[in-house]
PDB file of C-alpha atoms and ligand atoms in Angstrom:
ATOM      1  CA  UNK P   1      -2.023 -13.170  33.342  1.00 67.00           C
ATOM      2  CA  UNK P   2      -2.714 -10.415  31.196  1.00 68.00           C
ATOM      3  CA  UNK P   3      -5.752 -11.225  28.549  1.00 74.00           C
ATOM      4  CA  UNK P   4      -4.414 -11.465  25.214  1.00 69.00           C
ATOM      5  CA  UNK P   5      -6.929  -9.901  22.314  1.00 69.00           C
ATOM      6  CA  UNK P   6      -6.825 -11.567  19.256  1.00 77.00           C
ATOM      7  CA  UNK P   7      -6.783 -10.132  16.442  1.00 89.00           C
ATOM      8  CA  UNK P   8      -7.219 -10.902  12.696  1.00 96.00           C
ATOM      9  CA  UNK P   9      -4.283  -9.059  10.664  1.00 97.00           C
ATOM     10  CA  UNK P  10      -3.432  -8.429   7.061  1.00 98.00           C
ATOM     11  CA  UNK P  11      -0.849  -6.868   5.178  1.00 98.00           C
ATOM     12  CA  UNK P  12      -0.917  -4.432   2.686  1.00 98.00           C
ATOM     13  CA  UNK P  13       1.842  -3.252   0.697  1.00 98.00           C
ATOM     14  CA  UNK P  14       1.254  -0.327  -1.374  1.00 98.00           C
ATOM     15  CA  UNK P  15       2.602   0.644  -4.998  1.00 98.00           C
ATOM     16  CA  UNK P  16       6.476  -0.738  -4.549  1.00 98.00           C
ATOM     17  CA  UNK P  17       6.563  -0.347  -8.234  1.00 98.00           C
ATOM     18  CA  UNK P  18       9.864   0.718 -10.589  1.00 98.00           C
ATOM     19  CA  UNK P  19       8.644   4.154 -11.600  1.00 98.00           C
ATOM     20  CA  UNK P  20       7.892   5.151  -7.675  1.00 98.00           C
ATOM     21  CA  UNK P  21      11.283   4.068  -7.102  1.00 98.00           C
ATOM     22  CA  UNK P  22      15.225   6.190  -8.155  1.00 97.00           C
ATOM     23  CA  UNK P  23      15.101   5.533 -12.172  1.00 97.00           C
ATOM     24  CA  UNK P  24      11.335   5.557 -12.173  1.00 98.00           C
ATOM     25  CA  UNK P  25       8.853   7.906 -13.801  1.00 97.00           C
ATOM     26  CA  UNK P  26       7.932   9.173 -10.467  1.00 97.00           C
ATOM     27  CA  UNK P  27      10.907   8.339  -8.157  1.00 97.00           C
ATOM     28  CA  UNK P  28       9.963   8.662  -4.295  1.00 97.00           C
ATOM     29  CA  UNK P  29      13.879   9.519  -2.776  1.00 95.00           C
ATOM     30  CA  UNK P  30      15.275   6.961  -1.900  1.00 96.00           C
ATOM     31  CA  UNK P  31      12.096   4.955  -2.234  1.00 97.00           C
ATOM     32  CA  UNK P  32      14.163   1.362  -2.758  1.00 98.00           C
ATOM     33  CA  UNK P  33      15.548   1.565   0.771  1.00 98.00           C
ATOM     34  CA  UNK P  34      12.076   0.153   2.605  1.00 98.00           C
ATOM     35  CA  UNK P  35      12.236  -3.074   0.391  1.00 98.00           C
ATOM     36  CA  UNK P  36      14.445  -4.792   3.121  1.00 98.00           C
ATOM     37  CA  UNK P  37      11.855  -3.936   5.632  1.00 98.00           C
ATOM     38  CA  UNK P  38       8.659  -4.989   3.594  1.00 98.00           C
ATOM     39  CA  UNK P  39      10.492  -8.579   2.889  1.00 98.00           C
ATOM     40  CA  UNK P  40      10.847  -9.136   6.191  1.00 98.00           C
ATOM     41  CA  UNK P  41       7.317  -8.068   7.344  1.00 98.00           C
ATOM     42  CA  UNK P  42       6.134 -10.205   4.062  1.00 98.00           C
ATOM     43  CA  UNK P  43       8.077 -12.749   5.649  1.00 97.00           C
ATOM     44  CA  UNK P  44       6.774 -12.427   9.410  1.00 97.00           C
ATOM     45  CA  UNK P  45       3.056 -12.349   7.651  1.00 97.00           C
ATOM     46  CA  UNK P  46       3.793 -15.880   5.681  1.00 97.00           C
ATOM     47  CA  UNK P  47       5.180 -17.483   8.800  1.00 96.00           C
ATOM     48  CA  UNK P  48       1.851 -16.793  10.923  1.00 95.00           C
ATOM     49  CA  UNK P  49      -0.299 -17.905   7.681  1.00 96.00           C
ATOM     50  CA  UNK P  50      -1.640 -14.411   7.425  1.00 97.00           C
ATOM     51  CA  UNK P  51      -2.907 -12.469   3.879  1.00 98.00           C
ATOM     52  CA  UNK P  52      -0.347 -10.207   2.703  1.00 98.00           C
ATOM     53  CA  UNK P  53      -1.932  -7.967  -0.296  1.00 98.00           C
ATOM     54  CA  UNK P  54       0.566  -6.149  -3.273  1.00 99.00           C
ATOM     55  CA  UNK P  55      -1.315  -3.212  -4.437  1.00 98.00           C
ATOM     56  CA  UNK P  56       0.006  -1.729  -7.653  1.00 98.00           C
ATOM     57  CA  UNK P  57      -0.916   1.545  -9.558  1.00 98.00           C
ATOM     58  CA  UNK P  58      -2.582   0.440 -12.513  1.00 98.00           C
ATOM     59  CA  UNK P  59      -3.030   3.320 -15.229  1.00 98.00           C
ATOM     60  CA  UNK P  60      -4.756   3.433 -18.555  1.00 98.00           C
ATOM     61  CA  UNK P  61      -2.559   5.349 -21.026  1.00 98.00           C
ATOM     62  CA  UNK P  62      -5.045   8.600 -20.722  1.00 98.00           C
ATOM     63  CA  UNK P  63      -6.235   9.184 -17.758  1.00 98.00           C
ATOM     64  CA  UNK P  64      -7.115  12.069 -16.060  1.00 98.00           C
ATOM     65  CA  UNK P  65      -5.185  11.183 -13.080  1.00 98.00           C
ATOM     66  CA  UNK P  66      -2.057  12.496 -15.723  1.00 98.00           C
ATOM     67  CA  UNK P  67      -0.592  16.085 -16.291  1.00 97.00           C
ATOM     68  CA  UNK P  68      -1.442  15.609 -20.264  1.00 97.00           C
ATOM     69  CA  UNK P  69      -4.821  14.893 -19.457  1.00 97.00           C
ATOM     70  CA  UNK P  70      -5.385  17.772 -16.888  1.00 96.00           C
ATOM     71  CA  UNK P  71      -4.309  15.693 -13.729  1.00 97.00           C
ATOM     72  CA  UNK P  72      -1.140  16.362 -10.975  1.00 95.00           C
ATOM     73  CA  UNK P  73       1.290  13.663 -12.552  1.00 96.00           C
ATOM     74  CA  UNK P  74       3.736  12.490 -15.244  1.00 97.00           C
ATOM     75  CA  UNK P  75       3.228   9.563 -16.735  1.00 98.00           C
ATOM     76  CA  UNK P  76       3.707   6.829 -14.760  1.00 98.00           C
ATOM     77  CA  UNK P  77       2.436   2.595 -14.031  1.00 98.00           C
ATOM     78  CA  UNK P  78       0.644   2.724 -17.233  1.00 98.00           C
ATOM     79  CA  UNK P  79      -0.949  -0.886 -17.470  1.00 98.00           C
ATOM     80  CA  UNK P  80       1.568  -3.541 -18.754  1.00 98.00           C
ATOM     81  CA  UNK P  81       4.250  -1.637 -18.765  1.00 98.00           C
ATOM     82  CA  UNK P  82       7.672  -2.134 -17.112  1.00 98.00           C
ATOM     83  CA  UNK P  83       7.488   0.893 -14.890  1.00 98.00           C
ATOM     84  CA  UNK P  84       4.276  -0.867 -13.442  1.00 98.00           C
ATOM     85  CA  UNK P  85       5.953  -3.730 -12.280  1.00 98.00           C
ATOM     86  CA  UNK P  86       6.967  -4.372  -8.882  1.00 98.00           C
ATOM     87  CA  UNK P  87      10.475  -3.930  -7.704  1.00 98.00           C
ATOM     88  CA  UNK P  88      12.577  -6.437  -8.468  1.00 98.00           C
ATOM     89  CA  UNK P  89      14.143  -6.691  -5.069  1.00 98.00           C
ATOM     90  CA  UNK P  90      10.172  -6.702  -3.596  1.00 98.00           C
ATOM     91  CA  UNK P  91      10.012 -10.440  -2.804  1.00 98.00           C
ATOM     92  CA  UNK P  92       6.313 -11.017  -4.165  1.00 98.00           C
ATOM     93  CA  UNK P  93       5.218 -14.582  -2.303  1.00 96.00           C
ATOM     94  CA  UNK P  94       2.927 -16.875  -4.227  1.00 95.00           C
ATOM     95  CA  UNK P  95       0.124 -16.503  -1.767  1.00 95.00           C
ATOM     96  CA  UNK P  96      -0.014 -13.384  -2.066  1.00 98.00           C
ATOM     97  CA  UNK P  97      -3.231 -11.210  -3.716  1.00 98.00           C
ATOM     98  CA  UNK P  98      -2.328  -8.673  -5.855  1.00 98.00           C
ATOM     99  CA  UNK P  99      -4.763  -5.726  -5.870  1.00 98.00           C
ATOM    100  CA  UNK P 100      -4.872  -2.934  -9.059  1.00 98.00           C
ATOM    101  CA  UNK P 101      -6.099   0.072  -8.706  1.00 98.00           C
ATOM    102  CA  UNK P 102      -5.949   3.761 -10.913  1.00 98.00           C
ATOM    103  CA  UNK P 103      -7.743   2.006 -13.832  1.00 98.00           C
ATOM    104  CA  UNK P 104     -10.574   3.762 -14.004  1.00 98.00           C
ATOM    105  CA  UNK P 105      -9.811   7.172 -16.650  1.00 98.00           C
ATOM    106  CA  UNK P 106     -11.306   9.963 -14.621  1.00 97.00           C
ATOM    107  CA  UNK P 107     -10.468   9.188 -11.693  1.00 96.00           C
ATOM    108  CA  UNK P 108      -7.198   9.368  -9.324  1.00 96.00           C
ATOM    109  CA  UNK P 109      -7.799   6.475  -6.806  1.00 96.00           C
ATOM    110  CA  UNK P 110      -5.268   6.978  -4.613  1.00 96.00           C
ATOM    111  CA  UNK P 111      -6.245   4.068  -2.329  1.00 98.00           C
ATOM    112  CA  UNK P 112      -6.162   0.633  -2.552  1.00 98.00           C
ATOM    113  CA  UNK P 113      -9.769   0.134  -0.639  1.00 98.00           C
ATOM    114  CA  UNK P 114     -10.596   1.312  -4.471  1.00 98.00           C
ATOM    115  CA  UNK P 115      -8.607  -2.046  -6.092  1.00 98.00           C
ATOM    116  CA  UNK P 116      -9.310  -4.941  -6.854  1.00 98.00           C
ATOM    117  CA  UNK P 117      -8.100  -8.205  -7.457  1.00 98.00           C
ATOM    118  CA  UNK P 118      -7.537 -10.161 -10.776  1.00 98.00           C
ATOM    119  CA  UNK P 119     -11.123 -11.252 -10.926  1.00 98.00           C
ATOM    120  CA  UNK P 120     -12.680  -8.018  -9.946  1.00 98.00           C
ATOM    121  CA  UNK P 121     -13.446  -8.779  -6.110  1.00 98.00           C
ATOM    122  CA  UNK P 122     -13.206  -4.947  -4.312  1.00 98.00           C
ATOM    123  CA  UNK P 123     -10.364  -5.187  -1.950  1.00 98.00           C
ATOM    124  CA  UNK P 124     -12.549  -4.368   1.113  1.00 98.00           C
ATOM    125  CA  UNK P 125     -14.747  -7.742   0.176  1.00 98.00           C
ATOM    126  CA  UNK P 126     -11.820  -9.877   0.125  1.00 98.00           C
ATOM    127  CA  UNK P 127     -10.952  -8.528   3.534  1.00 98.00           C
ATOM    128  CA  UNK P 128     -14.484  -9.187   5.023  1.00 97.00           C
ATOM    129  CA  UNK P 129     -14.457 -12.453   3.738  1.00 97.00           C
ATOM    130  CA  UNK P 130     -11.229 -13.344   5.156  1.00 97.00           C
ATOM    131  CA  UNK P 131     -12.366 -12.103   8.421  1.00 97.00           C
ATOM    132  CA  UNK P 132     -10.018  -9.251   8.589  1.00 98.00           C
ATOM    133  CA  UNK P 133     -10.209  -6.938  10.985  1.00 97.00           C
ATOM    134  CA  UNK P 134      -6.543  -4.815  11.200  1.00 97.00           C
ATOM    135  CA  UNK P 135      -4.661  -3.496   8.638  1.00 98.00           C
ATOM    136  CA  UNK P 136      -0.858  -2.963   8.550  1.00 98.00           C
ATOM    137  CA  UNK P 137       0.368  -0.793   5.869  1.00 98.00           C
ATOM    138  CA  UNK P 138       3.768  -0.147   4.260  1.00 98.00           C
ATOM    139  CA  UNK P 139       5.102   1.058   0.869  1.00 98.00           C
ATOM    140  CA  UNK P 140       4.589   3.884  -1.210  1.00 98.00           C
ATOM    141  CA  UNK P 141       3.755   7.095  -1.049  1.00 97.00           C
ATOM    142  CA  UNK P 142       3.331   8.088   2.721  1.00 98.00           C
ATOM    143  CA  UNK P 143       1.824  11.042   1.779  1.00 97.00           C
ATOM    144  CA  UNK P 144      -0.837  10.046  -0.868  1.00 97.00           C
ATOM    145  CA  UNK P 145      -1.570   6.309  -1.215  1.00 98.00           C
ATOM    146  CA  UNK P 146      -0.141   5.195   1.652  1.00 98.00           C
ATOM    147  CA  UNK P 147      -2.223   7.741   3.457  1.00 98.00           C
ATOM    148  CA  UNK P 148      -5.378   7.538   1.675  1.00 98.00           C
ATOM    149  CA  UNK P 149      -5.177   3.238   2.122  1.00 98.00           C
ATOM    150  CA  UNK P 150      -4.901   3.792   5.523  1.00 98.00           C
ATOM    151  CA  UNK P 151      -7.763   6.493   6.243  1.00 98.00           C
ATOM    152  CA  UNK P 152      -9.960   4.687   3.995  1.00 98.00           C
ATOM    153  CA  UNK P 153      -8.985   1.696   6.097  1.00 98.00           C
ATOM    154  CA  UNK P 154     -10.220   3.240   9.275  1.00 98.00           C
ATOM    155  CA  UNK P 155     -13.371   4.845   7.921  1.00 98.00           C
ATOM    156  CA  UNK P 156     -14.351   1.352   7.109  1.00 97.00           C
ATOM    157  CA  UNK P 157     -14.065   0.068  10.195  1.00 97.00           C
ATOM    158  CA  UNK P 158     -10.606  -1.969  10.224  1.00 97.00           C
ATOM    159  CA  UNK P 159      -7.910  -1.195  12.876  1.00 97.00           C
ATOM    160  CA  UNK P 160      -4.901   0.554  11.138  1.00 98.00           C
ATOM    161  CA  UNK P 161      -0.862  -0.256  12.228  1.00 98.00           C
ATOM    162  CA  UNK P 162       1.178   1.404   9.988  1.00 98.00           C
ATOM    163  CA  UNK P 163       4.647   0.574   9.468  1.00 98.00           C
ATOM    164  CA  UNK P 164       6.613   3.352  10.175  1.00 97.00           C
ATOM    165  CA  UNK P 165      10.219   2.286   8.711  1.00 97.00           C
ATOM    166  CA  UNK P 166       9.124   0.618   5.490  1.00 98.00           C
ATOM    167  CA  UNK P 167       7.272   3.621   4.675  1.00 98.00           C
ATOM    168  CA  UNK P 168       8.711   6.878   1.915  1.00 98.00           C
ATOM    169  CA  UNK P 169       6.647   9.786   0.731  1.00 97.00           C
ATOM    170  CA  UNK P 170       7.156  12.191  -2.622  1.00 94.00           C
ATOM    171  CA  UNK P 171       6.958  15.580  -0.377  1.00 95.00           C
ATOM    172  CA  UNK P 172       5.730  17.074  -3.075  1.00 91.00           C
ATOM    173  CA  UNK P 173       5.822  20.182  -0.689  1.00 95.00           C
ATOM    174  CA  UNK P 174       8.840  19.544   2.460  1.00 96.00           C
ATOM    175  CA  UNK P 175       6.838  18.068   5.423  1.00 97.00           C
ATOM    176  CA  UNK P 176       3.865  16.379   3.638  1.00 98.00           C
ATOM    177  CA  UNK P 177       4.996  13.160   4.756  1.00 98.00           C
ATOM    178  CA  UNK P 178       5.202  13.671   8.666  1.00 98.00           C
ATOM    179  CA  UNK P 179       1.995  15.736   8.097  1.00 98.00           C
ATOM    180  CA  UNK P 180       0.115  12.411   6.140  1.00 98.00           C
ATOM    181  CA  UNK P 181       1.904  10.284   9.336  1.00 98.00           C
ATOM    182  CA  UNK P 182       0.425  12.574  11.493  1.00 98.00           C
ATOM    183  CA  UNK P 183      -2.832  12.887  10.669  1.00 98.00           C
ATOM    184  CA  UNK P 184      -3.305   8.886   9.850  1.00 98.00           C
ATOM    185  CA  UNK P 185      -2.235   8.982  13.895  1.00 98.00           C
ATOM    186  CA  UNK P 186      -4.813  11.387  14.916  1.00 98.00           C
ATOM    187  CA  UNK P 187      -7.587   9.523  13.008  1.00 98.00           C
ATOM    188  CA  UNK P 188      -6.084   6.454  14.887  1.00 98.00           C
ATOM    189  CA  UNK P 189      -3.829   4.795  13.139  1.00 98.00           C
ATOM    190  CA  UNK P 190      -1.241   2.398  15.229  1.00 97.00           C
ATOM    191  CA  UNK P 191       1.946   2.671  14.123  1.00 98.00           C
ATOM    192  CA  UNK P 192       4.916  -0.351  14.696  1.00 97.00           C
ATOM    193  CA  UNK P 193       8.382  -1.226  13.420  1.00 97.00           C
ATOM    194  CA  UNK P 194      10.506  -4.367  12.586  1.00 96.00           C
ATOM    195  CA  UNK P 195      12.012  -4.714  15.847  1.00 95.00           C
ATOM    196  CA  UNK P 196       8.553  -4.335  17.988  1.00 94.00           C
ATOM    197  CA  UNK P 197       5.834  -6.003  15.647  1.00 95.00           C
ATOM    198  CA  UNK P 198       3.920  -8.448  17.674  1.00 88.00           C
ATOM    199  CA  UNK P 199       1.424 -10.563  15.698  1.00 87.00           C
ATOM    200  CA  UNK P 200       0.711 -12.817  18.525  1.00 75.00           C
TER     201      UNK P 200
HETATM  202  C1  VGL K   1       0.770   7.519  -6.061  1.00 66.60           C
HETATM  203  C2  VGL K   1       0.944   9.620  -6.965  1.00 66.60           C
HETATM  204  C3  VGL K   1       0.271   9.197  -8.093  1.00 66.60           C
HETATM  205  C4  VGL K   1       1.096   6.592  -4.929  1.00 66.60           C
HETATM  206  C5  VGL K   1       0.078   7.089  -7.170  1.00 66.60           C
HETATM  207  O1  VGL K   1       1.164   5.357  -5.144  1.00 66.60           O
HETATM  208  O2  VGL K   1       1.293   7.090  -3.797  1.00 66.60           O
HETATM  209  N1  VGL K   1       1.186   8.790  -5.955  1.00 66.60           N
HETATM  210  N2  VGL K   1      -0.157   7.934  -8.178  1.00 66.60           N
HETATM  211 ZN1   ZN K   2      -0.868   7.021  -9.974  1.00 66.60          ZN
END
């Protein structure tokens, strides 16, 4: 009989949010399409009694994380606001911990390891204290917050599986994506889909 290892797994889905979606202030093509796939991970997480995190882009009105304000982006998930809220087909459980992030004016915070939840507990700490040790990650964008969740992830210490079909970058430049999927791999990132997850 093969040993099995246990392990202690999260999820994390990052910034599925109306203005990183078609419509939004900073649509991701055809960024809607992985909401299917994140319900039904959310749902496979819920099932085994396992924390599922939201992470949302939270942005003061100025920040330098803006083109206006010298930054690399329009407008967009300004605090409050409706392009801030989640997707409205995202199925958003009860139990699960939403975690902000991108408040902070002068800086971009691209991750969610730099989030926290409603009463201010870092991300990472909530992890720790849930005795967390792997990651899975889906959402938005593969090729920046996605992949800076999921290095950030591993440079911490956590095991990384990221989930390659519920996941859509802003190629900003053609390729960026499989590049960010590429080098989360080499820094050793897992990846799974739908049809092969095994939570044990
Ligand atoms: C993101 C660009 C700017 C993301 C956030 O969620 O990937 N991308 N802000
Ligand atoms: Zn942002």
């Amino acid at each position: 009989m093969p040993v099995k290892i246990e392990t202690k797994p999260a999820l994390l889905i990052v910034d599925v949010q109306r203005d990183f979606c078609p419509g939004g202030m900073l649509a991701v093509a055809k960024g809607d399409r992985i909401i299917p796939a994140l319900n039904g991970y959310c749902e496979l997480f819920r099932k085994k009694n396992r924390p599922i995190f939201f992470s949302r882009d939270w942005h003061p009105q100025e920040t330098s994380h803006f083109e206006a304000f010298g930054g690399a982006w329009p407008v967009h998930c300004v605090m409050g606001s409706k392009g801030a809220e989640f997707h409205p087909a995202l199925k958003v459980p009860e139990v699960a911990t939403i975690i902000s992030k991108g408040m902070n004016p002068s800086r971009d915070d691209y991750s969610a390891f730099d989030g926290v939840d409603d009463s201010g507990t870092p991300f990472p700490e909530l992890l720790r204290r849930l005795d967390v040790d792997t990651i899975y990650i889906g959402g938005l964008a593969t090729d920046y917050c996605v992949k800076e969740s999921a290095l950030a992830a591993l440079r911490q210490g956590f095991s990384v599986t990221l989930l390659e079909d519920a996941v859509r970058g802003v190629d900003l430049k053609p390729g960026d994506s499989s590049k960010a999927i590429a080098e989360m791999k080499t820094t050793g990132a897992k990846t799974t889909n739908l049809s092969t997850i095994d939570l044990g």
